[in-house]
Amino acid sequence: MLLCKWELSEVGGNLLQLALNALQISSRTTQRAPLSETVEREPNLLHYLFPAGVDEQTIIDILTRRSCDQRREITFEYERIAKKDLTTALKGALSGSLEALILGLMRSTAQFDAAELNASIKGLGTDEETLIEILCSRSNKELVEIKKVYKDMFKKELEKDVAGDTSGDFAKLLLALTKRDEPSNVIDYQKIDEDARSLYEAGVRRKGTDVATWITIFSQRSVPHLQRVFERYKSYSPYDMKESIRKEVKGDLEKSFLTLVECFENKQLYFANRLSEAMKSKGAKEKVLTRIIVSRCEVDLMKIRTEFKRQHKRSLYQTIAEHTKGDYQKALLSLCGGDD
């Protein structure tokens, strides 16, 4: 099995290295080169693997240093030759936070997001933190893909599941975000001032908040448009948009609007701050760490690293090393990619 120690009685050396040589990929490289068809050059390698004890470091080296497409090819070849499901094998071999991280890597980014959303709303209680982070930080294009994958995976509509587990204005905002149109970078210069004034008049200027107006503007305008709206908003309100949100709404609705503003302004800084918050205490919020690192490792993790260092005056790599331990730490550091 891929997840067990590699031994071959008739051939000296480490069979894992032979396999990686066949793939033309170094065991130490972080470069995600195409696998092409080289995996088929040693079609019987996996038959020499047997469960002599789990080699977590080998699993980490193979799966955290490959792209999603490469992991998909590795999975295909493993299952073709070993006649076993790799994900099931990994579940049996690993446990805890390392298991959650590695299994997350075996999915595409959209599949991982869909699974996280489903886990946040199934069963007793709702994980609002996960709902807010994913639905308020993903682009229109990403949300379209997540909805499609969610239906394929769970045979249900994401919107219906969200509606069934949330309520009030919080539910209305999340549903509006899931129903956004195709991605657009259009800036309607004629509406910038109008939108800024509408946000002010629906909030700070009046008694009570016209949340429906806020939801409409936040969910139906492009990011570059809203960036200009928030800047213009300052000419009407004595508070900036985030201060206004804190004064006008509370609870999950407040967190959602704040997340949207932070992502509209600088999404990578938002994730850098989320990672910092997850590692402020003695231990680490491993679920948050796993979700962000896995979901962003092939999207914008390098930019998040840069923002983390700029904002918190230390590297993400060093912070992870201080607040995690064991094989889970090794996997996170491998995905992080290096110190800054």
C-alpha positions in Angstrom: 0.0 0.0 0.0 1.2 3.5 -0.7 0.7 4.5 2.9 2.9 1.8 4.3 6.7 1.3 4.5 8.2 0.5 1.2 10.3 -2.7 1.1 11.4 -5.0 -1.6 13.5 -8.0 -0.7 15.2 -8.5 -4.1 16.1 -4.9 -4.7 18.2 -2.8 -2.5 17.4 0.8 -1.4 14.1 2.5 -0.8 11.3 1.5 -3.2 9.7 4.9 -2.6 12.7 6.5 -4.2 12.4 4.1 -7.1 8.8 5.0 -7.6 9.6 8.7 -7.5 12.4 8.2 -9.9 9.9 6.4 -12.2 7.7 9.5 -11.9 10.7 11.7 -12.5 9.9 13.7 -9.4 12.4 14.2 -6.6 11.3 13.2 -3.1 12.5 16.6 -1.9 11.1 18.9 -4.6 8.3 21.3 -4.0 8.0 21.8 -7.7 4.7 20.5 -9.1 5.9 19.1 -12.4 3.5 17.2 -14.7 3.4 13.4 -14.0 2.7 12.6 -17.7 2.8 8.9 -18.3 5.9 8.1 -16.4 3.9 6.6 -13.5 3.2 3.6 -15.7 6.9 2.7 -16.2 6.9 0.7 -13.0 3.3 -0.7 -13.0 4.1 -3.4 -10.3 5.8 -1.2 -7.7 2.7 -1.0 -5.5 2.4 -4.8 -5.3 5.6 -4.9 -3.2 4.1 -2.7 -0.5 2.7 -4.3 2.6 1.5 -3.0 6.0 4.6 -3.2 8.0 3.6 0.0 9.9 2.5 3.4 8.6 5.2 5.7 7.3 3.6 9.1 7.9 6.6 11.0 6.7 6.4 9.2 3.3 2.7 10.1 3.0 3.5 13.7 3.9 6.4 13.9 1.4 4.3 12.4 -1.5 1.0 14.2 -1.0 1.9 17.6 0.3 4.5 18.3 -2.4 2.2 17.5 -5.3 -0.5 19.5 -7.1 -4.1 18.4 -7.0 -3.8 17.1 -10.5 -0.7 15.0 -9.6 -2.5 13.6 -6.5 -5.4 12.6 -8.8 -3.0 10.7 -11.1 -1.3 9.1 -8.1 -4.7 8.0 -6.8 -5.7 6.6 -10.2 -2.6 4.6 -10.6 -2.7 3.3 -7.0 -6.3 2.1 -7.3 -5.6 0.6 -10.8 -2.7 -1.5 -9.6 -3.6 -2.2 -5.9 -7.3 -2.6 -6.5 -8.0 -0.6 -3.3 -9.4 2.8 -2.6 -6.6 5.1 -1.6 -8.9 7.4 0.5 -10.2 4.5 2.5 -6.6 3.3 3.0 -5.5 6.7 4.2 -8.4 6.8 6.7 -7.3 3.5 8.1 -3.7 4.6 8.4 -4.0 8.1 9.8 -5.9 9.8 12.5 -6.7 13.2 14.0 -5.7 16.5 12.4 -3.1 14.8 10.1 -5.9 12.6 8.7 -8.2 15.6 8.2 -5.4 17.5 6.4 -4.3 14.7 4.1 -7.9 13.7 3.2 -8.6 17.3 2.4 -5.7 17.3 0.0 -7.2 14.4 -1.9 -10.0 16.6 -3.0 -10.1 19.5 -5.4 -10.4 23.0 -3.8 -14.1 23.1 -4.8 -14.7 19.6 -3.4 -13.0 20.5 -0.2 -15.0 23.7 0.2 -18.2 21.8 -0.5 -17.4 19.1 2.0 -16.6 21.7 4.6 -19.9 23.5 4.0 -21.8 20.2 4.3 -20.1 19.3 7.5 -20.9 22.7 8.9 -24.6 22.3 8.5 -25.3 18.6 8.9 -26.3 17.1 12.2 -27.0 19.0 15.4 -26.0 22.6 15.4 -24.5 24.8 12.7 -20.8 25.8 12.4 -21.5 29.4 11.4 -17.8 30.3 11.5 -17.1 27.9 8.5 -20.2 29.1 6.6 -19.1 32.7 7.0 -15.5 32.1 6.1 -16.2 30.1 2.9 -19.3 31.9 1.5 -18.0 35.4 2.3 -14.5 34.9 0.9 -14.9 33.0 -2.3 -15.3 34.7 -5.7 -18.4 34.5 -7.8 -16.6 32.0 -10.1 -15.5 29.8 -7.1 -19.1 29.8 -5.7 -20.6 28.7 -9.0 -18.2 25.7 -9.0 -18.7 25.0 -5.3 -22.5 24.8 -5.9 -22.1 22.5 -8.8 -19.7 20.2 -6.9 -21.9 20.3 -3.8 -24.9 19.0 -5.8 -22.7 16.2 -7.3 -21.4 15.1 -4.0 -24.4 15.4 -1.7 -27.3 15.2 -4.2 -28.7 18.4 -2.7 -28.7 22.1 -3.4 -26.4 24.2 -1.3 -28.9 27.0 -1.1 -31.6 24.8 0.3 -29.2 23.4 2.9 -28.0 26.8 4.0 -31.6 28.1 4.2 -32.6 25.1 6.3 -29.9 25.7 8.9 -29.8 29.5 9.2 -32.4 32.2 9.7 -33.2 35.9 9.6 -31.0 38.5 7.9 -28.0 36.2 8.3 -29.7 33.6 6.1 -30.8 36.2 3.6 -27.2 37.5 3.2 -25.7 34.0 2.8 -28.3 33.0 0.3 -27.8 36.3 -1.7 -24.1 35.5 -1.9 -24.8 32.0 -3.2 -27.0 33.4 -5.9 -24.6 35.9 -7.2 -24.3 36.2 -11.0 -21.3 35.2 -13.1 -18.0 36.9 -12.1 -17.7 40.5 -13.1 -15.1 43.2 -12.6 -17.5 45.9 -13.9 -17.3 49.3 -12.2 -20.4 51.4 -12.6 -19.0 54.8 -12.0 -22.5 56.3 -12.1 -23.5 54.2 -9.1 -20.5 54.6 -6.9 -21.8 57.7 -5.1 -25.4 56.4 -5.1 -24.4 53.2 -3.5 -22.2 54.9 -0.9 -25.0 57.2 0.0 -27.5 54.4 0.1 -25.3 52.4 2.5 -25.1 55.5 4.8 -28.8 56.3 4.7 -29.7 52.6 5.3 -27.5 52.5 8.4 -25.7 55.2 10.4 -28.0 58.0 9.3 -31.3 56.3 10.5 -32.6 54.7 13.6 -32.4 51.0 12.9 -30.7 49.4 9.9 -32.2 48.7 6.5 -30.3 45.4 6.2 -32.0 44.5 2.9 -30.3 47.5 1.2 -26.9 46.5 2.6 -27.4 42.9 1.4 -28.4 44.0 -2.1 -25.3 46.3 -2.5 -22.9 43.8 -1.0 -24.1 40.9 -3.0 -24.8 42.5 -6.4 -21.8 44.7 -7.0 -18.3 43.7 -8.1 -15.3 43.8 -5.8 -13.5 46.7 -7.6 -16.8 48.6 -7.6 -17.3 48.1 -3.8 -13.8 49.1 -3.1 -14.6 52.5 -4.6 -18.0 52.6 -2.8 -16.3 52.1 0.6 -13.9 54.8 -0.1 -16.7 57.2 -1.2 -18.7 56.1 1.9 -16.2 58.0 4.1 -17.4 61.3 2.6 -20.9 60.7 4.0 -20.3 58.8 7.3 -18.1 59.8 10.2 -17.2 56.1 10.4 -15.7 53.8 7.8 -17.6 50.8 6.6 -16.3 48.4 9.1 -16.9 50.8 12.0 -20.5 51.3 10.7 -21.1 47.6 10.6 -20.0 47.1 14.2 -22.4 49.9 15.3 -25.4 48.7 13.2 -25.5 44.9 13.4 -24.4 42.2 15.8 -23.7 38.4 15.9 -23.2 36.3 12.8 -24.6 39.1 10.6 -21.9 41.4 11.8 -19.2 38.8 11.3 -20.4 38.2 7.8 -20.4 41.8 6.7 -17.0 42.4 8.2 -15.6 39.3 6.5 -17.0 40.6 3.1 -15.4 44.0 3.6 -12.1 42.6 4.7 -12.0 40.2 1.7 -13.1 43.0 -0.7 -10.2 45.2 0.6 -7.5 42.5 0.8 -8.4 38.8 0.8 -4.9 37.6 1.5 -4.6 39.8 4.6 -8.0 38.5 5.8 -6.7 34.9 5.7 -3.3 35.9 7.2 -5.2 37.4 10.2 -7.5 34.4 10.5 -4.4 32.2 10.6 -2.8 34.4 13.3 -6.0 34.3 15.4 -6.1 30.6 15.1 -2.6 30.4 16.6 -2.8 33.1 19.3 -3.4 30.8 22.2 -1.1 28.1 23.6 -2.5 25.5 21.3 -3.8 26.0 17.8 -7.3 25.9 16.3 -6.3 23.0 14.1 -9.6 22.9 12.2 -9.2 26.5 11.1 -5.6 26.0 10.3 -6.3 22.9 8.2 -9.2 24.5 6.3 -7.3 27.7 5.3 -4.0 26.0 4.4 -5.6 23.2 2.4 -8.1 25.5 0.6 -5.5 28.2 -0.2 -2.4 26.1 -0.9 -2.9 26.1 -4.7 -4.7 29.5 -4.8 -2.9 32.3 -3.0 -0.9 30.9 -0.1 2.3 32.6 -1.2 0.5 36.0 -1.1 -1.0 35.1 2.3 2.5 34.3 3.6 3.7 37.7 2.4 0.8 39.5 4.1 1.3 37.5 7.3 4.9 38.6 7.5 4.1 42.2 6.8 1.2 42.4 9.3 2.5 40.2 12.1 6.3 40.9 11.8 7.1 37.2 11.7 6.7 34.4 9.2 3.8 32.1 8.9 6.3 29.2 8.8 7.8 30.1 12.2 4.3 30.7 13.7 3.1 27.2 12.6 6.3 25.6 13.9 5.7 27.2 17.4 2.0 26.3 17.7 1.7 22.8 16.2 3.6 19.6 16.7 4.3 16.2 15.3 3.4 14.9 11.8 0.6 17.4 11.6 3.1 20.2 12.0 5.4 18.6 9.3 2.5 18.5 6.8 1.5 22.1 7.4 5.1 23.3 7.1 5.5 21.3 3.9 2.4 22.9 2.4 3.5 26.3 3.7 6.5 25.9 1.4 9.3 27.6 3.4 10.3 30.4 5.8 10.2 34.1 4.8 
